[in-house]
Amino acid sequence: MEDFRQLEHIAREIRKDILLMLNRARSGHSGGSLSVVDILVALYFGGILTYDPKNPDWEDRDRVVLSKGHACPAWYAVLSRAGFFERELLWTLRKLGSPLQGHPDARKLPGVDASTGSLGNGITQAVGIALAARVLKKRYKVFCIMGDGELQEGVVWEAFMSAAHYNLSNLIVIIDYNGLQIDGKVMDVMGIAPLKDKLEAFGFRTFEIGGHVYKNLIDTLITAKRNVISPTAIIARTVKGYGVSFMANRAEYHGVPPSDEELKKALEELGNGV
Amino acid sequence: MEYKATREAYGKALCELGKKDSSVVVLDADLSGSTKSKEFKKLFPDRFFNMGIAESNMVGVSAGLALSGLKPYASSFAVFITGRAFEIVRQSVCYQNLHVVLCGSHSGVSVGEDGGSHQAVSDIALMRSLPNMKVIVPSDYNETYMAVLATFDMEGPVYIRTSRAKSPIITNKDKFEFGRADVLKEGKDITVVACGMMVSISLEAAQLLRNSGIDAEVINASSIKPLDEETLVSSVRKTGRVVTVEEHSIIGGLGGAVCELLSKENPVPVERIGLNDVFGESGSKEDLFCKYGFTKEAVAERVKKFLNG
């Protein structure tokens, strides 16, 4: 796909859905949902993932684990648009009885391959799912999307170590590297640099790309899918709150939804036209 | 009487399950020789995964394997698999109600010389508190073997607690039922409820008590969660008093479970024998059992005092 305008259009629509969902839920994580959108759009609409929304448990499907589970509004909007469930369901986010839990629940929502939310838990499960492919002789890939702050959890490095030890070339870790976490800049709270060196030292074939540039995302994901030697890590440089000027690069919007006024302003920025 | 460690049965049962079904996979965290999961590795090296000294990741990986339709059995020392990995057991295994079987070996002070850092005394409490988790503390080698086989057809997570030390084989059932307690000795004066190695100790204590004219009923409550409410309540209705015996803290384990049940169904005085909110220490198993009151004499004495008190 050489023309990425269609993907960019979808991403704008997803961002609008996210803001509407969070505004109606009156809680949730704006910043990290907006930063991860293009990664998800590239996976689901850029021809990378093998999936069938009518058969979400299809055993040959590629798996997606959102290890940074708090960004699930973005995933929910993408899953809905990909046909896993009705769009109307989006407006039930975080409400009692909704399958759209505050953090992803695999037992409640089709398309969610593992329950996540407690940081570091997603990657350990992703390693297990990737390892299972070996036992079951399956060819599916496992895409695990992580936050950069999440990498501070020690179990993440246990999981990385085991992925390399078992040569899980079907595991592709994508790091939504927006540089911010709740308490401020990642480098100030607990630095993770030099990240590329660390990942390579842990046995990952590692790429560093712009996380809002579709050509970069698609090309790198295709390369990662073809890798048969080692697990892959993609450090996708993103901007927290991307797409909404007053949220961009601001840690304050990590766990805060847009107010009615902010929503109006944000939707105008993203373009109210369909 | 034949003596064997319950951990030996874990290894043997895994091999049996491995032969029965190719979806059985086994994980360990560098203790496969101690937990006995190594026996499975010998037969099925392609379905055995050593995860290194990283219990948290081992449990998370087990969850991922279960999500993919496999049947993982993960083992380590009880103190690590329930303690170090607790948060992952909660989030990735129990929260998703995944069929993952966790085996904690080297439980209680009978670990011996390794000392308090390695003696799990809170693992039953930790695992019992988690929604969806089932907790089994088998009393001997035979029961452990049957319990591990029985996990195969269960749904959701299971925690099985085994021991390092050898203990007498006292059961001979050909099937293990979750949620069923066995009355091993009938009696009318007091109900003694025990789990793990303390079942055989309690049976021996009951013999001593008989000499003192006390007729104790001894119940093997190997299934701590779910608990066999019917058997326990009907015994207590008969005897009116209960002593629980476990190689675990008196807080939150078998004693806690029995008190929770009886406070609702049939309140009676309960004496809890176990570790009195303390950690263990180094020593031989025999010396530690003497110090912490896990001998037949000490248990019999506590029962007598309780009845006379």
XYZ file of C-alpha atoms in Angstrom:
583
model
C 0.000 0.000 0.000
C 1.767 3.106 -1.264
C -0.952 5.641 -0.581
C -1.511 5.976 3.116
C -4.215 8.651 2.979
C -6.891 6.071 3.658
C -5.067 4.904 6.805
C -4.584 8.480 7.948
C -8.279 9.084 7.467
C -9.148 6.003 9.510
C -6.757 7.131 12.250
C -8.496 10.508 12.483
C -11.859 8.780 12.820
C -10.455 6.471 15.491
C -9.070 9.434 17.419
C -12.469 11.080 17.339
C -14.104 7.883 18.598
C -11.588 7.691 21.435
C -12.333 11.226 22.577
C -16.090 10.646 22.377
C -15.782 7.391 24.338
C -13.631 8.905 27.054
C -15.803 11.984 27.337
C -18.920 9.849 27.799
C -17.157 7.500 30.217
C -16.005 10.527 32.226
C -12.774 8.659 32.934
C -10.002 6.844 31.117
C -6.630 7.366 29.493
C -6.504 9.961 26.719
C -2.781 10.477 26.121
C -1.634 6.887 25.625
C -4.737 5.986 23.617
C -4.014 8.749 21.132
C -0.319 7.866 20.827
C -0.939 4.200 19.976
C -3.609 4.769 17.291
C -1.373 4.674 14.238
C 0.320 1.468 15.399
C -3.067 -0.225 15.710
C -4.396 1.195 12.442
C -1.290 -0.052 10.618
C -1.764 -3.532 12.093
C -5.489 -3.902 11.430
C -5.998 -1.840 8.269
C -2.531 -1.839 6.733
C -2.622 -5.487 5.681
C -0.340 -6.709 8.463
C -2.627 -8.797 10.683
C -4.340 -12.019 9.670
C -7.751 -11.958 11.328
C -11.413 -12.692 10.792
C -13.800 -10.585 12.853
C -16.578 -13.105 12.242
C -14.419 -15.842 13.730
C -12.462 -14.129 16.516
C -11.266 -17.443 17.998
C -9.924 -18.747 14.670
C -6.886 -20.718 15.729
C -4.665 -19.552 12.867
C -5.278 -15.851 13.475
C -2.462 -13.536 14.417
C -2.684 -12.553 18.080
C -2.669 -9.063 19.506
C -1.836 -8.393 23.136
C -2.171 -4.807 24.326
C 0.262 -4.969 27.207
C -0.271 -1.268 27.852
C -3.885 -2.128 28.571
C -4.890 1.366 29.640
C -4.781 2.415 25.996
C -7.718 0.107 25.268
C -10.101 2.853 24.089
C -7.949 3.028 20.942
C -8.054 -0.757 20.553
C -11.798 -0.918 21.123
C -12.424 1.740 18.474
C -10.162 -0.142 16.041
C -11.745 -3.541 16.791
C -15.192 -2.103 16.264
C -14.218 -0.528 12.973
C -12.603 -3.832 11.936
C -15.966 -5.526 12.476
C -15.512 -7.371 15.773
C -18.552 -5.706 17.347
C -21.115 -2.945 16.846
C -19.949 0.643 17.041
C -22.770 1.425 19.468
C -20.965 -0.648 22.088
C -18.190 1.944 22.195
C -20.390 4.315 24.171
C -20.692 1.785 27.008
C -16.965 2.021 27.832
C -16.320 1.631 31.583
C -20.040 1.363 32.376
C -21.468 -1.394 34.570
C -22.108 -4.551 32.560
C -20.153 -3.410 29.500
C -17.730 -5.810 27.789
C -15.587 -2.717 27.274
C -13.908 -2.845 30.638
C -11.566 -0.117 31.861
C -8.735 -2.457 30.903
C -9.074 -5.205 28.238
C -10.875 -8.377 29.292
C -10.400 -11.324 26.938
C -13.344 -13.176 28.421
C -15.767 -10.370 27.685
C -14.797 -8.905 24.329
C -14.129 -10.613 20.974
C -10.803 -9.659 19.452
C -9.057 -9.322 22.798
C -6.583 -12.212 22.963
C -5.385 -11.684 26.542
C -6.585 -9.710 29.538
C -4.154 -6.977 30.447
C -3.917 -3.796 32.452
C -1.434 -4.601 35.152
C 1.706 -3.521 33.338
C 4.154 -6.243 32.376
C 1.513 -8.969 32.424
C 0.732 -8.686 28.721
C 4.236 -9.418 27.488
C 4.550 -12.535 29.667
C 1.321 -13.878 28.188
C 2.424 -12.915 24.694
C 5.567 -15.003 25.183
C 3.354 -17.938 26.246
C 1.119 -17.539 23.201
C 4.172 -17.384 20.940
C 5.649 -20.464 22.614
C 2.343 -22.304 22.194
C 2.610 -21.883 18.414
C 5.720 -24.033 18.546
C 4.020 -26.833 20.478
C 0.890 -26.643 18.314
C 2.874 -26.255 15.062
C 1.024 -23.083 14.113
C 2.339 -20.235 11.995
C 0.552 -17.315 13.643
C 2.386 -14.190 14.809
C 1.987 -12.492 18.166
C 2.001 -8.701 18.251
C 2.519 -7.271 21.708
C 2.077 -3.537 22.131
C 3.843 -2.057 25.127
C 4.344 1.323 26.712
C 7.781 2.804 27.308
C 7.031 3.440 30.982
C 5.868 -0.164 31.227
C 9.428 -1.292 30.540
C 10.288 -0.274 34.105
C 8.502 -3.427 35.345
C 11.112 -6.094 36.055
C 9.012 -8.967 34.728
C 9.180 -7.384 31.265
C 12.875 -8.226 31.123
C 12.256 -11.753 32.373
C 9.812 -12.102 29.493
C 12.237 -10.608 26.949
C 14.974 -12.954 28.169
C 12.722 -15.973 27.701
C 11.540 -14.845 24.251
C 15.120 -14.736 23.053
C 16.068 -17.954 24.863
C 13.310 -19.829 23.051
C 14.000 -17.997 19.793
C 10.425 -16.807 19.427
C 10.702 -15.206 16.006
C 6.900 -15.128 15.832
C 6.863 -12.511 18.612
C 6.838 -8.877 17.537
C 6.976 -6.320 20.333
C 5.964 -2.786 19.426
C 6.863 -0.106 21.946
C 4.673 2.983 21.910
C 7.571 5.228 22.884
C 5.861 8.496 23.810
C 8.365 9.430 26.511
C 5.787 10.202 29.176
C 4.208 8.391 32.097
C 1.800 9.464 34.837
C 4.354 11.232 36.988
C 6.165 12.968 34.141
C 8.898 12.200 31.643
C 10.064 8.579 31.564
C 13.668 9.782 31.637
C 12.967 11.719 34.849
C 10.825 9.123 36.624
C 13.044 6.105 35.855
C 15.119 6.199 32.739
C 15.099 3.265 30.326
C 17.846 4.439 27.964
C 19.677 3.213 26.016
C 16.626 1.244 24.990
C 17.719 0.011 21.562
C 20.978 -1.272 23.025
C 19.137 -3.006 25.849
C 16.700 -4.718 23.513
C 19.485 -5.839 21.218
C 21.462 -7.117 24.184
C 18.382 -9.111 25.174
C 18.378 -10.800 21.770
C 15.765 -8.785 19.878
C 16.204 -7.623 16.314
C 15.374 -3.999 16.995
C 14.072 -1.171 14.812
C 13.558 2.433 15.738
C 10.978 4.303 13.672
C 8.542 7.204 13.682
C 5.375 5.806 15.176
C 2.997 8.101 13.333
C 4.499 7.548 9.875
C 2.601 4.845 8.014
C 5.295 4.015 5.512
C 7.730 3.366 8.359
C 5.212 1.362 10.342
C 4.077 -0.850 7.473
C 7.540 -1.480 6.041
C 8.960 -2.379 9.439
C 6.032 -4.599 10.375
C 6.364 -6.496 7.083
C 10.076 -6.987 7.756
C 9.300 -8.144 11.302
C 6.760 -10.681 10.051
C 9.393 -12.180 7.755
C 12.008 -12.440 10.505
C 12.597 -16.093 11.362
C 15.737 -15.744 13.434
C 14.838 -13.909 16.638
C 12.036 -11.955 18.281
C 11.577 -8.448 16.930
C 11.218 -5.167 18.785
C 10.006 -1.989 17.148
C 10.577 1.211 19.073
C 7.888 3.451 17.621
C 8.597 7.069 18.526
C 5.241 8.634 19.212
C 3.724 11.690 20.818
C 1.441 11.227 23.772
C -1.912 12.834 22.984
C -1.044 12.903 19.251
C -3.616 14.621 17.053
C -4.997 16.994 19.682
C -2.839 20.102 20.101
C -3.585 20.805 23.729
C -3.093 17.189 24.795
C 0.066 16.553 22.778
C 3.145 15.739 24.810
C 1.484 16.478 28.135
C 1.668 13.950 30.961
C -1.355 15.574 32.626
C -3.586 13.899 30.045
C -2.331 10.401 30.861
C -5.395 9.378 32.824
C -7.799 12.233 32.167
C -10.724 12.291 29.704
C -11.609 15.377 27.692
C -14.228 17.695 29.197
C -17.194 18.695 27.034
C -15.431 21.857 25.964
C -12.152 20.055 25.288
C -14.006 17.444 23.284
C -15.565 20.087 21.062
C -12.214 21.729 20.467
C -10.474 18.413 19.814
C -13.116 17.238 17.336
C -12.801 20.525 15.460
C -9.049 20.028 15.223
C -9.466 16.502 13.916
C -12.042 17.697 11.412
C -15.725 17.290 12.000
C -16.312 16.210 8.427
C -16.684 12.496 7.784
C 4.264 -48.405 56.537
C 5.658 -47.025 53.304
C 7.064 -43.461 53.274
C 7.216 -41.251 50.181
C 7.259 -37.511 49.508
C 4.206 -35.938 47.873
C 6.448 -34.099 45.394
C 7.473 -37.492 43.972
C 3.838 -38.130 43.084
C 3.631 -34.800 41.248
C 6.415 -35.867 38.885
C 4.919 -39.280 38.336
C 1.427 -37.941 37.648
C 2.774 -35.395 35.164
C 4.302 -38.231 33.152
C 0.974 -40.048 33.172
C -0.837 -36.925 31.966
C 1.823 -36.323 29.337
C 1.208 -39.782 27.900
C -2.531 -39.277 27.954
C -2.662 -35.929 26.184
C -0.259 -34.016 23.965
C -1.640 -30.668 25.144
C -0.017 -31.100 28.562
C 3.019 -28.819 28.901
C 5.212 -28.424 31.959
C 7.183 -25.415 33.175
C 9.627 -24.981 35.997
C 11.855 -22.235 37.341
C 15.203 -23.967 37.772
C 13.927 -26.335 40.455
C 12.729 -29.211 38.304
C 14.888 -31.684 40.212
C 13.339 -30.605 43.496
C 9.711 -30.227 42.399
C 10.082 -33.451 40.363
C 8.808 -31.910 37.138
C 12.108 -33.182 35.722
C 10.476 -36.599 35.389
C 8.210 -35.134 32.710
C 11.173 -33.533 30.953
C 12.844 -36.927 30.628
C 9.869 -38.289 28.693
C 8.674 -35.179 26.848
C 11.574 -32.751 26.373
C 9.695 -30.850 23.657
C 6.851 -30.035 26.023
C 8.967 -29.037 28.976
C 10.083 -25.424 29.368
C 12.602 -24.318 31.925
C 11.929 -20.640 32.486
C 14.961 -19.995 34.630
C 14.869 -18.279 37.997
C 11.936 -16.091 36.977
C 8.728 -17.333 38.563
C 6.609 -14.334 37.609
C 7.319 -14.727 33.923
C 6.809 -18.487 34.215
C 3.266 -17.946 35.478
C 2.509 -15.332 32.813
C 3.847 -17.618 30.088
C 1.665 -20.400 31.504
C -1.335 -18.115 31.112
C -0.400 -17.497 27.488
C -0.053 -21.230 26.856
C -3.479 -21.823 28.428
C -5.014 -19.061 26.289
C -3.720 -21.001 23.294
C -5.475 -24.218 24.296
C -2.623 -26.026 26.048
C -2.709 -27.416 29.577
C 0.219 -25.950 31.499
C 1.557 -27.292 34.800
C 4.023 -24.894 36.435
C 6.028 -25.648 39.533
C 8.510 -24.084 41.910
C 8.939 -23.883 45.661
C 5.633 -22.892 47.239
C 7.122 -19.717 48.656
C 8.134 -18.449 45.215
C 5.288 -19.563 42.981
C 2.636 -18.127 45.298
C 4.670 -15.237 46.697
C 7.028 -13.842 44.105
C 4.563 -14.532 41.310
C 1.409 -13.640 43.234
C 0.447 -10.625 41.175
C 0.721 -12.535 37.914
C -1.216 -15.460 39.370
C -3.937 -12.945 40.158
C -3.944 -10.875 36.966
C -3.107 -13.351 34.251
C -4.313 -16.696 35.618
C -7.180 -16.187 38.066
C -8.667 -13.040 36.562
C -9.014 -14.886 33.256
C -10.046 -18.133 34.993
C -7.446 -20.004 32.953
C -6.767 -23.681 33.374
C -3.268 -23.384 34.781
C -2.101 -25.804 37.458
C 0.447 -24.376 39.861
C 2.381 -26.731 42.082
C 4.186 -25.358 45.105
C 6.621 -27.859 46.540
C 8.705 -27.489 49.694
C 5.830 -26.099 51.718
C 5.820 -25.578 55.471
C 8.639 -25.959 57.983
C 9.296 -29.554 56.907
C 11.556 -27.997 54.253
C 14.016 -28.100 57.154
C 17.570 -26.845 56.921
C 17.020 -24.214 54.172
C 15.255 -22.171 56.828
C 12.486 -19.611 57.079
C 13.218 -17.836 53.799
C 12.304 -21.014 51.942
C 9.452 -22.333 54.078
C 6.048 -21.306 52.736
C 3.718 -20.525 55.621
C 1.210 -18.225 53.911
C 0.749 -19.840 50.509
C -2.629 -21.425 51.286
C -3.947 -18.079 52.505
C -2.646 -16.274 49.423
C -4.034 -18.743 46.919
C -7.315 -19.258 48.742
C -8.067 -15.542 48.640
C -8.035 -15.411 44.851
C -11.353 -15.760 43.015
C -11.529 -18.863 40.755
C -8.505 -20.533 42.384
C -8.888 -24.026 43.826
C -6.511 -25.111 46.572
C -5.484 -28.698 47.186
C -3.172 -29.879 49.959
C -2.913 -33.643 49.546
C -2.149 -35.765 52.576
C 0.181 -38.326 51.054
C 1.819 -39.664 47.932
C -1.208 -41.572 46.668
C -3.604 -38.717 47.122
C -1.217 -36.284 45.438
C -0.950 -38.593 42.446
C -4.730 -38.856 42.148
C -5.221 -35.118 42.690
C -2.769 -34.164 39.951
C -4.489 -36.579 37.562
C -7.847 -35.088 38.525
C -6.722 -31.549 37.667
C -6.689 -32.518 33.998
C -10.470 -32.371 33.690
C -10.931 -29.351 35.929
C -11.746 -25.910 34.647
C -9.884 -22.851 35.859
C -6.781 -22.544 37.991
C -5.615 -25.003 40.649
C -2.937 -24.705 43.310
C -1.447 -27.960 44.598
C 0.801 -27.888 47.629
C 3.416 -30.612 48.036
C 6.149 -31.325 50.547
C 9.836 -32.063 50.436
C 9.927 -34.577 53.284
C 8.772 -38.161 53.099
C 5.592 -39.041 54.931
C 3.575 -42.221 55.455
C 1.163 -43.371 52.773
C -2.241 -43.416 54.457
C -4.773 -43.268 51.613
C -5.575 -45.710 48.865
C -8.363 -44.131 46.885
C -8.499 -44.563 43.147
C -10.009 -41.171 42.447
C -9.647 -37.635 43.791
C -12.716 -35.437 44.067
C -12.432 -31.677 44.387
C -14.547 -30.421 47.270
C -14.622 -33.721 49.109
C -13.195 -34.362 52.561
C -12.668 -37.888 53.881
C -13.463 -39.024 57.383
C -10.443 -41.257 58.015
C -11.382 -42.143 61.562
C -14.806 -41.766 63.076
C -15.198 -40.393 66.585
C -17.690 -38.555 68.755
C -15.744 -36.288 71.140
C -13.969 -33.875 68.833
C -13.420 -33.206 65.132
C -9.798 -32.962 64.052
C -9.481 -31.461 60.561
C -6.077 -31.635 58.938
C -4.368 -31.269 55.581
C -1.066 -32.326 54.062
C 1.442 -34.127 56.209
C -0.571 -33.194 59.308
C -3.244 -35.753 58.411
C -1.039 -38.702 59.291
C 0.186 -36.874 62.408
C -3.437 -36.280 63.432
C -4.312 -39.941 62.935
C -1.434 -40.897 65.208
C -2.509 -38.259 67.715
C -6.006 -39.777 67.682
C -4.492 -43.100 68.723
C -2.803 -41.406 71.677
C -6.058 -39.664 72.570
C -7.886 -42.960 72.548
C -5.587 -44.086 75.369
C -6.769 -41.035 77.290
C -10.382 -41.896 76.637
C -10.954 -39.287 73.946
C -12.656 -40.458 70.775
C -11.517 -38.083 68.016
C -12.911 -37.949 64.503
C -10.151 -37.271 61.980
C -10.965 -35.625 58.678
C -8.631 -35.210 55.728
C -9.534 -31.815 54.255
C -7.153 -31.991 51.312
C -9.556 -29.939 49.231
C -9.329 -26.620 51.059
C -11.079 -24.726 48.303
C -13.694 -25.809 47.571
C -14.212 -27.044 51.107
C -16.469 -30.017 51.826
C -18.970 -28.084 53.892
C -21.381 -30.963 54.313
C -18.874 -33.432 55.744
C -17.355 -30.853 58.085
C -20.629 -29.450 59.370
C -22.172 -32.859 59.952
C -19.092 -33.979 61.899
C -19.133 -30.829 64.005
C -22.860 -31.234 64.728
C -21.909 -34.578 66.232
C -18.793 -33.564 68.175
C -19.390 -29.880 68.955
C -15.700 -28.937 68.872
C -13.021 -28.620 66.229
C -9.259 -28.619 66.045
C -7.568 -27.745 62.753
C -4.011 -28.895 62.057
C -1.876 -27.533 59.243
C 1.751 -26.881 58.462
C 0.943 -23.239 57.695
C 0.173 -20.028 59.519
C -2.965 -20.209 61.642
C -4.067 -17.114 59.741
C -5.905 -17.652 56.484
C -5.202 -21.314 55.824
C -7.217 -24.416 56.625
C -8.022 -23.081 60.104
C -9.259 -19.853 58.608
C -11.367 -21.677 56.038
C -12.967 -23.907 58.672
C -13.716 -20.929 60.931
C -15.288 -19.021 58.060
C -17.537 -21.978 57.327
C -18.521 -22.734 60.905
C -19.125 -19.129 61.906
C -21.946 -19.173 59.408
C -23.221 -22.744 59.483
C -22.593 -24.017 62.968
C -20.566 -21.847 65.371
C -18.542 -23.917 67.826
C -15.197 -23.392 69.586
C -12.281 -23.972 67.205
C -8.636 -24.502 68.108
C -6.209 -23.799 65.260
C -2.897 -25.652 65.325
C -0.274 -24.265 62.972
C 2.398 -21.610 62.953
C 1.297 -18.917 65.357
C 1.910 -15.934 63.056
C 5.634 -16.634 62.869
C 8.155 -17.666 60.209
C 10.088 -20.898 60.396
C 13.850 -21.335 60.715
C 16.670 -23.764 59.956
C 16.792 -27.157 61.561
C 15.981 -30.766 60.874
C 12.364 -31.503 60.065
C 12.099 -33.488 63.311
C 13.503 -30.671 65.448
C 11.258 -28.120 63.760
C 8.171 -30.304 64.203
C 9.023 -30.537 67.918
C 9.574 -26.823 68.281
C 6.409 -25.790 66.432
C 4.124 -28.466 67.862
C 3.648 -30.667 64.800
C 4.313 -34.010 66.551
C 1.579 -36.507 67.413
C 2.268 -35.918 71.117
C 2.002 -32.152 70.810
C -1.198 -32.346 68.758
C -2.758 -34.806 71.219
C -1.801 -32.526 74.098
C -3.353 -29.476 72.448
C -6.579 -31.416 71.819
C -6.728 -32.552 75.427
C -6.117 -29.033 76.742
C -8.732 -27.647 74.400
C -11.326 -30.187 75.513
C -10.576 -29.584 79.171
C -10.228 -25.822 78.842
